[in-house]
C-alpha positions in Angstrom: 26.4 -24.6 -101.6 29.0 -23.7 -104.5 32.7 -23.6 -104.6 33.8 -20.7 -106.5 37.7 -20.5 -107.4 39.9 -18.4 -109.0 43.5 -18.1 -110.2 44.5 -14.4 -110.3 47.6 -12.4 -110.0 49.2 -12.2 -106.6 48.9 -8.3 -106.3 45.1 -8.5 -106.8 44.2 -11.0 -104.0 43.5 -8.2 -101.3 41.5 -6.2 -104.0 39.6 -9.7 -104.9 38.6 -10.3 -101.3 37.7 -6.8 -100.7 35.4 -6.8 -103.5 33.7 -10.0 -102.7 33.1 -8.8 -99.0 32.0 -5.4 -100.4 29.5 -6.7 -102.9 28.1 -10.1 -101.5 29.0 -10.1 -97.6 30.9 -13.0 -97.8 34.1 -13.2 -95.8 35.6 -16.8 -96.0 38.3 -17.6 -98.3 41.1 -19.9 -98.8 44.2 -18.6 -100.6 47.0 -20.7 -101.9 50.2 -19.5 -103.7 50.6 -21.0 -107.1 52.7 -20.6 -110.2 51.3 -21.0 -113.8 50.8 -19.5 -117.3 48.2 -19.1 -120.0 48.4 -17.3 -123.1 51.3 -15.2 -121.8 53.5 -18.3 -121.5 55.9 -16.8 -119.0 58.3 -13.7 -119.3 61.7 -13.1 -120.3 64.0 -10.9 -118.0 67.5 -9.9 -118.0 69.7 -9.9 -114.8 73.6 -9.0 -115.1 73.6 -9.2 -118.9 72.1 -12.7 -119.0 68.5 -13.5 -120.4 66.3 -15.6 -118.4 63.0 -17.1 -119.2 60.6 -17.7 -116.6 58.0 -20.1 -117.8 55.7 -19.9 -114.7 54.5 -16.7 -113.2 53.5 -16.2 -109.6 49.5 -16.5 -109.2 47.4 -17.0 -106.2 44.6 -19.7 -106.3 41.7 -18.5 -104.1 38.5 -20.7 -103.1 35.2 -19.4 -101.7 32.4 -21.9 -100.6 29.4 -19.7 -100.7 25.6 -20.3 -100.7 23.9 -20.9 -104.0 21.9 -17.5 -104.1 25.4 -15.5 -104.0 27.6 -17.8 -106.3 27.2 -15.7 -109.3 27.7 -12.4 -107.4 30.9 -13.8 -106.1 32.3 -15.0 -109.4 31.4 -11.6 -111.1 33.0 -9.6 -108.1 36.1 -11.7 -108.6 36.4 -11.3 -112.4 35.9 -7.3 -112.1 38.4 -7.1 -109.3 40.9 -9.3 -110.8 41.2 -7.4 -114.1 44.4 -5.6 -114.5 44.0 -4.0 -117.8 46.7 -5.9 -119.3 46.1 -8.0 -122.6 47.0 -11.6 -120.8 47.6 -12.8 -117.6 44.7 -11.9 -115.4 43.8 -15.5 -114.5 40.4 -17.6 -114.8 37.6 -18.4 -112.3 35.0 -21.0 -112.3 32.4 -22.4 -110.0 31.0 -25.9 -109.2 28.5 -27.3 -106.6 29.8 -28.9 -103.3 27.9 -31.1 -100.9 27.8 -31.9 -97.1 30.0 -28.8 -96.3 30.6 -29.1 -92.3 32.5 -27.1 -89.9 35.3 -29.3 -88.2 35.0 -27.6 -84.9 31.3 -27.8 -84.4 30.2 -30.2 -86.8 27.4 -27.9 -88.0 26.4 -27.7 -91.6 27.6 -24.9 -93.3 24.4 -24.6 -95.1 22.6 -23.8 -91.4 25.3 -21.6 -90.3 25.4 -19.3 -93.4 21.5 -18.8 -93.3 21.6 -17.2 -89.7 
């Protein structure tokens, strides 16, 4: 099993989830609201004549636990769907192996459930 994680712009969460399901058939995901910045280093905005700097931008952290066979396809689906066309700020995506993934309710190994 592989864990594929991504940090994306909040507006792209639904697009990413739909792309993963459409391109790979995988539907399970955990989404956590996050803040952060990369090269864009935040934004500056003006409110009532005062200038404010926001160092951290709203993001979403998505986690998919998938079969090894579809991990690369999931990663590519995420990267394609998360792309906004801006110079910076689209986020990042990575994957890593995970072991002994078990459903809490049934105690069944996820590898066995996913193969059905």
